Amino acid sequence: MGKSRLTLYIFIALILGILTGWFFPESGLKLHALADAFLRMVKMIIAPLLFSTLVVGIAGHGNIKQLGKIGVKTIIYFEIVTTIALFIGLFAGNYFKPGEGFTVDFASAESMKSLANMQHMHVSTSLTDTLVHMFPTSVIEAMSKGDILQVVVFSVFFAIAICAVGDKAKPVLNMLDSLSKIMFKFTEYVMLFAPIGVFGAMAYTISLNGLDILLVYAKLIVVLYGALILFLAIVLFAVCRICNIPMLALIKAIQEPALIAFSTATSEAALPKAMEQMEKFGVPKNIVGFVMPTGYTFNLDGSTLYLSLAVLFSAQVVGLDLTLEQQIMMMLTLMLTSKGIAGVPRVSLVVLIAALSSFNIPVIGVAILLGIDQILDMGRTTVNLVGNCVATTVIAKWENMFDYEKMNEYIDSNKVEKKSFVKEIVHSEPSYPSGYADDNQENFESITK
């Protein structure tokens, strides 16, 4: 099933769920089992997916060591910008509270059982207790319980050990790379059941709470896109100021791949054009070739901003407040678990459920987000792409490798194209689609192409 068709089915399921919950509330109350079953399917993916992708993402970049300081600077930049994105997401969630005032009562037996299972994972009340709890006594137990913080810590140490062993560890790394690909494909299969989960969740939610949830959707979309725009404005302004680059020229260079990313909600469709544009703009090919692919593992600004906002939203709609310590730990968790999630539709849903499980938030609330995930995905995918395009400029400038002459040529060429196009229109003879003269046909066709 194609992504566009699945998206259509999800929207249809969303509408059918709303209608069922509104016109047949008694039947809608019985459909929560569909959402519960879907979310259980997603939860079974979490541990193997995060373990394999984190290890491959960290240990699989042997070229970072080869590139030396460029690799180190790139990772430092990625983490700084990702942290800014997380802070903006947390600020938007805490200040605007998009889920407040609308409490979802997921009081089904399965939901309460799931919540009870999550609450025994860790009952830490202080930052110190949580830090101690991060280190597992048994990774098998951590995976079986779904304790993502412990899985992440084990994965990081495992990846470091693979790097230290070197060539002898390549078979293990290759195996985990294969496992990650299998789990991504597995995720795609599970997401085929998303329309069923959305239908059940929406029917149940509307049966309990009425149509007020539509206002919640609208508020969340506005808050997310506002936060994404704020992030882009801050990053673009800072980069252009530090690198001495005209902001409009940089926006011009990345606008085409950004539009592709927005319209398709897919990073891969826009990546080749983005790399081509950044080379034309003055970034050396070796910088583009390293930073852009690495960025899709370590620098998913739009996704991390969305995840921090989505965790707070999910907590608010079930009437929970996260403390400052919990939000700090959530930031640290998302900084690791959000790595390498680009490319697979709705895989951010898996990471979101993992984060919610770590903080004892009922995961069934995620079903509310799934109904509008396509709209949210368009924005976060675009910011992921733009963030990585900007990163290539920063690293090139950082290494004194940015080609300002090439940038000026790119700016001038765009000005020349614009001037010649305007001149052609101004000096062409008037022509009309119906009955224009044969000698003016060539001018008309050249203008309207």
Tab-separated table of C-alpha atoms in Angstrom:
chain	number	residue	atom	x	y	z
A	1	MET	CA	0.000	0.000	0.000
A	2	GLY	CA	1.393	3.392	-1.015
A	3	LYS	CA	1.952	6.108	1.565
A	4	SER	CA	-0.582	8.453	-0.051
A	5	ARG	CA	-3.227	5.717	-0.068
A	6	LEU	CA	-2.561	4.843	3.581
A	7	THR	CA	-2.847	8.519	4.490
A	8	LEU	CA	-6.191	8.680	2.678
A	9	TYR	CA	-7.418	5.615	4.557
A	10	ILE	CA	-6.363	7.171	7.867
A	11	PHE	CA	-8.314	10.351	7.119
A	12	ILE	CA	-11.338	8.290	6.090
A	13	ALA	CA	-11.044	6.259	9.298
A	14	LEU	CA	-10.781	9.507	11.263
A	15	ILE	CA	-14.011	10.830	9.758
A	16	LEU	CA	-15.825	7.502	10.170
A	17	GLY	CA	-14.660	7.311	13.782
A	18	ILE	CA	-15.964	10.809	14.483
A	19	LEU	CA	-19.331	10.017	12.879
A	20	THR	CA	-19.613	6.690	14.695
A	21	GLY	CA	-18.797	8.231	18.061
A	22	TRP	CA	-21.225	11.109	17.516
A	23	PHE	CA	-24.222	9.213	16.116
A	24	PHE	CA	-23.690	5.829	17.811
A	25	PRO	CA	-22.023	6.625	21.149
A	26	GLU	CA	-22.863	3.284	22.758
A	27	SER	CA	-21.204	1.388	19.919
A	28	GLY	CA	-18.270	3.803	19.941
A	29	LEU	CA	-17.524	3.027	23.577
A	30	LYS	CA	-16.943	-0.609	22.659
A	31	LEU	CA	-14.375	0.185	19.954
A	32	HIS	CA	-11.516	1.164	22.274
A	33	ALA	CA	-10.203	-2.401	21.874
A	34	LEU	CA	-9.192	-1.590	18.287
A	35	ALA	CA	-6.987	1.279	19.453
A	36	ASP	CA	-5.590	-0.807	22.320
A	37	ALA	CA	-4.665	-3.642	19.942
A	38	PHE	CA	-2.942	-1.283	17.502
A	39	LEU	CA	-0.921	0.421	20.227
A	40	ARG	CA	0.150	-2.956	21.610
A	41	MET	CA	1.468	-3.800	18.138
A	42	VAL	CA	3.458	-0.568	18.092
A	43	LYS	CA	4.871	-1.175	21.574
A	44	MET	CA	6.281	-4.568	20.574
A	45	ILE	CA	8.475	-2.813	17.982
A	46	ILE	CA	10.092	-0.327	20.343
A	47	ALA	CA	12.945	-2.215	22.036
A	48	PRO	CA	14.469	-3.996	18.992
A	49	LEU	CA	13.988	-0.963	16.749
A	50	LEU	CA	15.616	1.544	19.101
A	51	PHE	CA	18.437	-0.830	20.064
A	52	SER	CA	19.414	-1.593	16.467
A	53	THR	CA	19.051	1.964	15.122
A	54	LEU	CA	20.937	3.563	18.013
A	55	VAL	CA	23.848	1.136	17.807
A	56	VAL	CA	24.102	1.444	14.024
A	57	GLY	CA	23.668	5.215	14.200
A	58	ILE	CA	26.537	5.615	16.664
A	59	ALA	CA	28.920	2.804	15.682
A	60	GLY	CA	28.147	2.823	11.973
A	61	HIS	CA	29.768	6.205	11.339
A	62	GLY	CA	33.369	5.118	11.110
A	63	ASN	CA	33.848	7.953	8.658
A	64	ILE	CA	33.459	10.389	11.560
A	65	LYS	CA	36.771	9.153	12.931
A	66	GLN	CA	38.353	9.476	9.492
A	67	LEU	CA	37.132	13.028	9.076
A	68	GLY	CA	38.475	13.914	12.514
A	69	LYS	CA	37.577	17.348	13.753
A	70	ILE	CA	34.961	17.902	11.041
A	71	GLY	CA	33.021	14.938	12.368
A	72	VAL	CA	33.345	16.099	15.975
A	73	LYS	CA	32.255	19.643	15.119
A	74	THR	CA	29.342	18.320	13.107
A	75	ILE	CA	28.042	16.213	15.988
A	76	ILE	CA	28.509	19.113	18.430
A	77	TYR	CA	26.519	21.414	16.148
A	78	PHE	CA	23.803	18.805	15.713
A	79	GLU	CA	23.374	18.352	19.453
A	80	ILE	CA	23.289	22.114	20.113
A	81	VAL	CA	20.617	22.725	17.483
A	82	THR	CA	18.614	19.652	18.502
A	83	THR	CA	18.631	20.895	22.102
A	84	ILE	CA	17.308	24.274	20.934
A	85	ALA	CA	14.514	22.470	19.073
A	86	LEU	CA	13.631	20.473	22.185
A	87	PHE	CA	13.543	23.618	24.339
A	88	ILE	CA	11.252	25.380	21.864
A	89	GLY	CA	8.942	22.352	21.809
A	90	LEU	CA	8.845	22.264	25.606
A	91	PHE	CA	8.261	26.021	25.782
A	92	ALA	CA	5.373	25.810	23.307
A	93	GLY	CA	3.822	22.884	25.171
A	94	ASN	CA	4.134	24.503	28.598
A	95	TYR	CA	3.120	28.011	27.548
A	96	PHE	CA	0.230	27.325	25.155
A	97	LYS	CA	-0.840	23.986	26.693
A	98	PRO	CA	-2.558	22.666	23.548
A	99	GLY	CA	-4.016	19.646	25.382
A	100	GLU	CA	-5.251	21.476	28.479
A	101	GLY	CA	-8.959	21.789	29.088
A	102	PHE	CA	-9.685	18.595	27.243
A	103	THR	CA	-9.216	15.466	29.332
A	104	VAL	CA	-9.557	12.112	27.626
A	105	ASP	CA	-10.919	9.423	29.897
A	106	PHE	CA	-9.306	6.225	28.651
A	107	ALA	CA	-10.623	4.116	31.481
A	108	SER	CA	-10.892	0.847	29.602
A	109	ALA	CA	-9.643	-2.285	31.340
A	110	GLU	CA	-6.829	-2.740	28.842
A	111	SER	CA	-5.682	0.861	29.210
A	112	MET	CA	-5.606	0.651	32.989
A	113	LYS	CA	-3.715	-2.625	32.801
A	114	SER	CA	-1.185	-1.023	30.461
A	115	LEU	CA	-0.828	1.950	32.782
A	116	ALA	CA	-0.301	-0.318	35.789
A	117	ASN	CA	2.397	-2.219	33.921
A	118	MET	CA	4.153	1.024	33.063
A	119	GLN	CA	4.032	2.429	36.558
A	120	HIS	CA	6.103	-0.395	38.029
A	121	MET	CA	8.913	0.317	35.561
A	122	HIS	CA	10.247	3.061	37.779
A	123	VAL	CA	8.687	5.090	40.525
A	124	SER	CA	11.533	7.539	40.910
A	125	THR	CA	10.530	10.844	42.358
A	126	SER	CA	13.891	12.621	42.214
A	127	LEU	CA	16.406	13.332	39.486
A	128	THR	CA	19.022	11.286	41.362
A	129	ASP	CA	16.761	8.234	41.517
A	130	THR	CA	15.992	8.529	37.839
A	131	LEU	CA	19.675	8.795	36.925
A	132	VAL	CA	20.461	5.665	38.943
A	133	HIS	CA	17.527	3.863	37.379
A	134	MET	CA	18.880	4.546	33.874
A	135	PHE	CA	21.491	1.799	34.323
A	136	PRO	CA	19.926	-1.656	33.904
A	137	THR	CA	20.817	-4.724	35.938
A	138	SER	CA	19.588	-6.837	33.022
A	139	VAL	CA	19.081	-5.598	29.477
A	140	ILE	CA	16.726	-8.520	28.787
A	141	GLU	CA	14.528	-7.424	31.679
A	142	ALA	CA	14.665	-3.801	30.480
A	143	MET	CA	13.541	-4.819	26.992
A	144	SER	CA	10.801	-7.105	28.280
A	145	LYS	CA	9.402	-4.338	30.496
A	146	GLY	CA	9.799	-1.706	27.808
A	147	ASP	CA	12.046	0.481	29.975
A	148	ILE	CA	13.406	2.648	27.187
A	149	LEU	CA	15.836	4.700	29.278
A	150	GLN	CA	17.684	1.532	30.236
A	151	VAL	CA	17.611	0.227	26.660
A	152	VAL	CA	19.091	3.513	25.429
A	153	VAL	CA	21.921	3.475	27.984
A	154	PHE	CA	22.795	-0.124	27.126
A	155	SER	CA	22.694	0.694	23.390
A	156	VAL	CA	25.095	3.620	23.778
A	157	PHE	CA	27.647	1.567	25.712
A	158	PHE	CA	27.236	-1.330	23.281
A	159	ALA	CA	27.916	0.985	20.324
A	160	ILE	CA	31.011	2.443	22.002
A	161	ALA	CA	32.304	-1.085	22.604
A	162	ILE	CA	31.794	-1.953	18.926
A	163	CYS	CA	33.796	1.121	17.917
A	164	ALA	CA	36.598	0.131	20.311
A	165	VAL	CA	36.806	-3.456	19.002
A	166	GLY	CA	37.013	-2.278	15.399
A	167	ASP	CA	37.011	-4.639	12.409
A	168	LYS	CA	36.364	-7.764	14.480
A	169	ALA	CA	32.998	-6.292	15.499
A	170	LYS	CA	31.853	-5.619	11.923
A	171	PRO	CA	29.812	-8.858	11.676
A	172	VAL	CA	27.806	-7.796	14.731
A	173	LEU	CA	27.359	-4.291	13.340
A	174	ASN	CA	26.243	-5.689	9.978
A	175	MET	CA	23.782	-7.968	11.744
A	176	LEU	CA	22.316	-5.037	13.684
A	177	ASP	CA	22.153	-2.997	10.484
A	178	SER	CA	20.112	-5.804	8.933
A	179	LEU	CA	17.968	-5.955	12.069
A	180	SER	CA	17.261	-2.223	11.867
A	181	LYS	CA	16.174	-2.576	8.233
A	182	ILE	CA	13.938	-5.511	9.172
A	183	MET	CA	12.392	-3.538	12.032
A	184	PHE	CA	11.733	-0.536	9.788
A	185	LYS	CA	9.950	-2.836	7.336
A	186	PHE	CA	8.119	-4.411	10.288
A	187	THR	CA	7.065	-0.908	11.328
A	188	GLU	CA	5.658	-0.274	7.854
A	189	TYR	CA	3.573	-3.439	8.120
A	190	VAL	CA	2.260	-2.481	11.555
A	191	MET	CA	1.324	0.976	10.274
A	192	LEU	CA	-0.974	-0.665	7.732
A	193	PHE	CA	-3.296	-1.239	10.693
A	194	ALA	CA	-3.227	2.467	11.602
A	195	PRO	CA	-6.642	3.223	10.026
A	196	ILE	CA	-8.243	0.565	12.244
A	197	GLY	CA	-6.568	2.021	15.335
A	198	VAL	CA	-7.569	5.562	14.387
A	199	PHE	CA	-11.178	4.504	13.782
A	200	GLY	CA	-11.442	2.816	17.175
A	201	ALA	CA	-9.696	5.620	19.054
A	202	MET	CA	-11.756	8.402	17.478
A	203	ALA	CA	-15.067	6.570	17.917
A	204	TYR	CA	-14.285	5.970	21.595
A	205	THR	CA	-13.007	9.513	22.196
A	206	ILE	CA	-15.968	11.220	20.526
A	207	SER	CA	-18.383	8.939	22.400
A	208	LEU	CA	-16.912	10.137	25.704
A	209	ASN	CA	-16.034	13.750	24.992
A	210	GLY	CA	-18.027	14.974	21.996
A	211	LEU	CA	-16.718	17.109	19.146
A	212	ASP	CA	-14.533	19.330	21.328
A	213	ILE	CA	-11.530	17.292	20.207
A	214	LEU	CA	-11.641	19.020	16.806
A	215	LEU	CA	-10.735	22.282	18.526
A	216	VAL	CA	-7.864	20.468	20.227
A	217	TYR	CA	-6.604	19.342	16.819
A	218	ALA	CA	-6.733	22.880	15.461
A	219	LYS	CA	-4.903	24.299	18.470
A	220	LEU	CA	-2.177	21.640	18.293
A	221	ILE	CA	-1.559	22.228	14.583
A	222	VAL	CA	-1.275	25.993	15.097
A	223	VAL	CA	1.061	25.605	18.093
A	224	LEU	CA	3.315	23.089	16.314
A	225	TYR	CA	3.655	25.092	13.111
A	226	GLY	CA	4.220	28.272	15.102
A	227	ALA	CA	6.996	26.562	17.073
A	228	LEU	CA	8.576	25.195	13.874
A	229	ILE	CA	8.528	28.650	12.268
A	230	LEU	CA	10.065	30.177	15.408
A	231	PHE	CA	12.825	27.556	15.365
A	232	LEU	CA	13.606	28.190	11.690
A	233	ALA	CA	13.649	31.959	12.225
A	234	ILE	CA	16.110	31.653	15.129
A	235	VAL	CA	18.417	29.183	13.367
A	236	LEU	CA	18.380	30.933	9.985
A	237	PHE	CA	19.019	34.348	11.534
A	238	ALA	CA	21.871	33.052	13.709
A	239	VAL	CA	23.523	31.120	10.873
A	240	CYS	CA	23.274	33.973	8.378
A	241	ARG	CA	24.625	36.434	10.942
A	242	ILE	CA	27.550	34.225	11.992
A	243	CYS	CA	28.421	32.995	8.487
A	244	ASN	CA	27.915	36.403	6.839
A	245	ILE	CA	25.446	34.997	4.310
A	246	PRO	CA	22.416	36.856	2.887
A	247	MET	CA	19.366	35.240	4.449
A	248	LEU	CA	17.196	35.660	1.351
A	249	ALA	CA	19.847	33.944	-0.770
A	250	LEU	CA	19.977	30.981	1.602
A	251	ILE	CA	16.182	30.737	1.656
A	252	LYS	CA	16.183	30.865	-2.157
A	253	ALA	CA	18.673	27.999	-2.286
A	254	ILE	CA	16.645	25.695	-0.052
A	255	GLN	CA	13.094	26.662	-0.996
A	256	GLU	CA	12.696	24.086	-3.783
A	257	PRO	CA	13.790	21.013	-1.773
A	258	ALA	CA	11.804	22.364	1.188
A	259	LEU	CA	8.635	22.505	-0.922
A	260	ILE	CA	9.268	18.939	-2.102
A	261	ALA	CA	9.688	17.784	1.504
A	262	PHE	CA	6.525	19.602	2.596
A	263	SER	CA	4.328	18.322	-0.221
A	264	THR	CA	5.504	14.699	0.023
A	265	ALA	CA	6.207	14.568	3.796
A	266	THR	CA	9.234	12.467	2.803
A	267	SER	CA	12.864	13.402	3.340
A	268	GLU	CA	14.208	11.025	0.691
A	269	ALA	CA	12.292	12.698	-2.134
A	270	ALA	CA	13.931	16.059	-1.391
A	271	LEU	CA	17.432	14.916	-0.377
A	272	PRO	CA	19.067	14.722	-3.867
A	273	LYS	CA	17.814	18.187	-4.818
A	274	ALA	CA	18.886	19.590	-1.446
A	275	MET	CA	22.437	18.263	-1.858
A	276	GLU	CA	22.612	19.679	-5.386
A	277	GLN	CA	21.404	23.107	-4.264
A	278	MET	CA	23.847	23.347	-1.367
A	279	GLU	CA	26.775	22.516	-3.674
A	280	LYS	CA	25.633	25.246	-6.074
A	281	PHE	CA	25.362	27.621	-3.124
A	282	GLY	CA	29.047	27.229	-2.237
A	283	VAL	CA	29.277	24.291	0.169
A	284	PRO	CA	32.050	21.824	-0.842
A	285	LYS	CA	30.874	18.449	-2.095
A	286	ASN	CA	32.698	16.495	0.626
A	287	ILE	CA	30.991	18.561	3.347
A	288	VAL	CA	27.567	18.087	1.758
A	289	GLY	CA	28.201	14.370	1.269
A	290	PHE	CA	29.078	13.901	4.932
A	291	VAL	CA	26.839	16.350	6.784
A	292	MET	CA	23.526	15.703	4.981
A	293	PRO	CA	23.398	11.894	5.439
A	294	THR	CA	24.783	12.137	8.978
A	295	GLY	CA	22.179	14.778	9.744
A	296	TYR	CA	19.397	12.337	9.026
A	297	THR	CA	20.638	10.298	11.957
A	298	PHE	CA	21.674	12.999	14.423
A	299	ASN	CA	19.944	16.231	13.373
A	300	LEU	CA	16.193	15.757	13.070
A	301	ASP	CA	15.217	19.178	14.402
A	302	GLY	CA	11.586	19.104	13.317
A	303	SER	CA	11.004	15.609	14.670
A	304	THR	CA	12.603	16.308	18.051
A	305	LEU	CA	10.650	19.556	18.458
A	306	TYR	CA	7.441	17.712	17.619
A	307	LEU	CA	8.214	14.849	20.009
A	308	SER	CA	8.815	17.156	22.979
A	309	LEU	CA	5.563	18.996	22.250
A	310	ALA	CA	3.679	15.741	21.633
A	311	VAL	CA	4.757	14.234	24.971
A	312	LEU	CA	3.434	17.277	26.833
A	313	PHE	CA	0.263	17.272	24.736
A	314	SER	CA	-0.330	13.580	25.458
A	315	ALA	CA	0.146	14.200	29.178
A	316	GLN	CA	-2.200	17.192	29.157
A	317	VAL	CA	-5.077	15.406	27.421
A	318	VAL	CA	-5.065	12.685	30.097
A	319	GLY	CA	-4.823	15.234	32.912
A	320	LEU	CA	-1.181	14.677	33.931
A	321	ASP	CA	1.438	17.320	34.750
A	322	LEU	CA	5.126	16.582	34.218
A	323	THR	CA	7.512	18.079	36.770
A	324	LEU	CA	10.590	20.066	35.752
A	325	GLU	CA	12.823	17.104	36.591
A	326	GLN	CA	10.695	14.801	34.465
A	327	GLN	CA	10.852	17.241	31.556
A	328	ILE	CA	14.650	17.452	31.819
A	329	MET	CA	14.890	13.665	31.773
A	330	MET	CA	12.445	13.617	28.889
A	331	MET	CA	14.756	15.942	26.935
A	332	LEU	CA	17.724	13.650	27.530
A	333	THR	CA	15.670	10.639	26.490
A	334	LEU	CA	14.392	12.254	23.295
A	335	MET	CA	17.875	13.484	22.355
A	336	LEU	CA	18.875	9.821	22.060
A	337	THR	CA	15.708	8.017	21.017
A	338	SER	CA	14.917	10.466	18.191
A	339	LYS	CA	18.120	9.626	16.314
A	340	GLY	CA	17.756	7.911	12.986
A	341	ILE	CA	13.958	8.012	12.705
A	342	ALA	CA	13.784	9.817	9.360
A	343	GLY	CA	12.643	7.977	6.271
A	344	VAL	CA	9.915	5.658	7.569
A	345	PRO	CA	6.392	7.111	7.699
A	346	ARG	CA	5.105	7.537	11.254
A	347	VAL	CA	8.108	5.884	12.884
A	348	SER	CA	8.114	8.922	15.188
A	349	LEU	CA	4.972	7.350	16.652
A	350	VAL	CA	7.138	4.490	17.947
A	351	VAL	CA	9.571	6.918	19.591
A	352	LEU	CA	6.695	8.915	21.080
A	353	ILE	CA	5.153	5.822	22.647
A	354	ALA	CA	8.568	4.862	24.024
A	355	ALA	CA	8.932	8.293	25.643
A	356	LEU	CA	5.423	8.194	27.074
A	357	SER	CA	6.038	4.753	28.535
A	358	SER	CA	9.202	6.025	30.216
A	359	PHE	CA	7.225	8.740	32.016
A	360	ASN	CA	4.153	6.706	32.963
A	361	ILE	CA	1.813	8.498	30.560
A	362	PRO	CA	-1.026	6.352	29.135
A	363	VAL	CA	0.082	5.612	25.589
A	364	ILE	CA	-3.423	5.227	24.212
A	365	GLY	CA	-3.601	9.025	24.026
A	366	VAL	CA	-1.209	8.816	21.052
A	367	ALA	CA	-4.113	7.548	18.957
A	368	ILE	CA	-5.500	11.090	19.086
A	369	LEU	CA	-2.375	12.372	17.327
A	370	LEU	CA	-2.401	9.673	14.675
A	371	GLY	CA	-5.495	11.099	13.019
A	372	ILE	CA	-3.664	14.284	12.014
A	373	ASP	CA	-0.156	12.836	11.803
A	374	GLN	CA	0.103	13.512	8.066
A	375	ILE	CA	-0.475	17.249	8.593
A	376	LEU	CA	2.045	17.323	11.440
A	377	ASP	CA	4.521	15.222	9.451
A	378	MET	CA	4.610	17.710	6.573
A	379	GLY	CA	5.879	20.457	8.869
A	380	ARG	CA	8.423	18.437	10.831
A	381	THR	CA	9.839	16.781	7.679
A	382	THR	CA	10.383	20.182	6.080
A	383	VAL	CA	12.207	21.469	9.150
A	384	ASN	CA	14.348	18.311	9.233
A	385	LEU	CA	15.468	19.026	5.673
A	386	VAL	CA	16.033	22.761	6.147
A	387	GLY	CA	17.964	22.118	9.364
A	388	ASN	CA	20.371	19.798	7.581
A	389	CYS	CA	20.808	22.197	4.646
A	390	VAL	CA	21.693	24.966	7.091
A	391	ALA	CA	24.071	22.596	8.904
A	392	THR	CA	26.167	22.109	5.751
A	393	THR	CA	26.644	25.881	5.540
A	394	VAL	CA	27.679	26.137	9.192
A	395	ILE	CA	30.230	23.306	8.989
A	396	ALA	CA	31.695	24.653	5.733
A	397	LYS	CA	32.078	28.093	7.316
A	398	TRP	CA	33.463	26.543	10.518
A	399	GLU	CA	36.205	24.833	8.473
A	400	ASN	CA	36.858	27.922	6.298
A	401	MET	CA	35.771	25.910	3.272
A	402	PHE	CA	32.687	27.883	2.249
A	403	ASP	CA	33.038	29.243	-1.291
A	404	TYR	CA	31.743	32.822	-1.226
A	405	GLU	CA	32.585	33.320	-4.906
A	406	LYS	CA	30.394	30.379	-5.820
A	407	MET	CA	27.644	31.764	-3.595
A	408	ASN	CA	27.842	35.140	-5.344
A	409	GLU	CA	27.727	33.409	-8.731
A	410	TYR	CA	24.631	31.539	-7.601
A	411	ILE	CA	22.981	34.789	-6.445
A	412	ASP	CA	23.937	36.609	-9.669
A	413	SER	CA	22.713	33.755	-11.876
A	414	ASN	CA	19.322	33.861	-10.203
A	415	LYS	CA	19.172	37.633	-10.706
A	416	VAL	CA	20.101	37.273	-14.409
A	417	GLU	CA	17.467	34.596	-14.960
A	418	LYS	CA	14.853	36.803	-13.329
A	419	LYS	CA	15.853	39.906	-15.328
A	420	SER	CA	15.938	38.044	-18.669
A	421	PHE	CA	12.528	36.534	-17.987
A	422	VAL	CA	11.022	39.937	-17.179
A	423	LYS	CA	12.685	41.484	-20.249
A	424	GLU	CA	11.273	38.745	-22.485
A	425	ILE	CA	7.756	39.393	-21.217
A	426	VAL	CA	8.014	43.186	-21.514
A	427	HIS	CA	9.381	43.212	-25.084
A	428	SER	CA	7.285	40.405	-26.556
A	429	GLU	CA	4.390	41.307	-28.825
A	430	PRO	CA	0.893	41.078	-27.358
A	431	SER	CA	-0.634	37.690	-28.067
A	432	TYR	CA	-3.819	35.910	-27.276
A	433	PRO	CA	-4.623	32.242	-26.856
A	434	SER	CA	-7.429	32.455	-29.442
A	435	GLY	CA	-6.288	33.432	-32.943
A	436	TYR	CA	-2.821	34.869	-32.342
A	437	ALA	CA	-0.622	35.479	-35.398
A	438	ASP	CA	1.736	32.755	-36.571
A	439	ASP	CA	4.821	34.976	-36.293
A	440	ASN	CA	3.994	35.643	-32.584
A	441	GLN	CA	3.347	32.011	-31.703
A	442	GLU	CA	6.994	31.338	-30.844
A	443	ASN	CA	7.130	34.328	-28.454
A	444	PHE	CA	3.889	33.307	-26.776
A	445	GLU	CA	5.028	29.718	-26.249
A	446	SER	CA	8.403	30.819	-24.849
A	447	ILE	CA	6.715	33.081	-22.310
A	448	THR	CA	4.110	30.596	-21.172
A	449	LYS	CA	6.450	27.632	-20.734
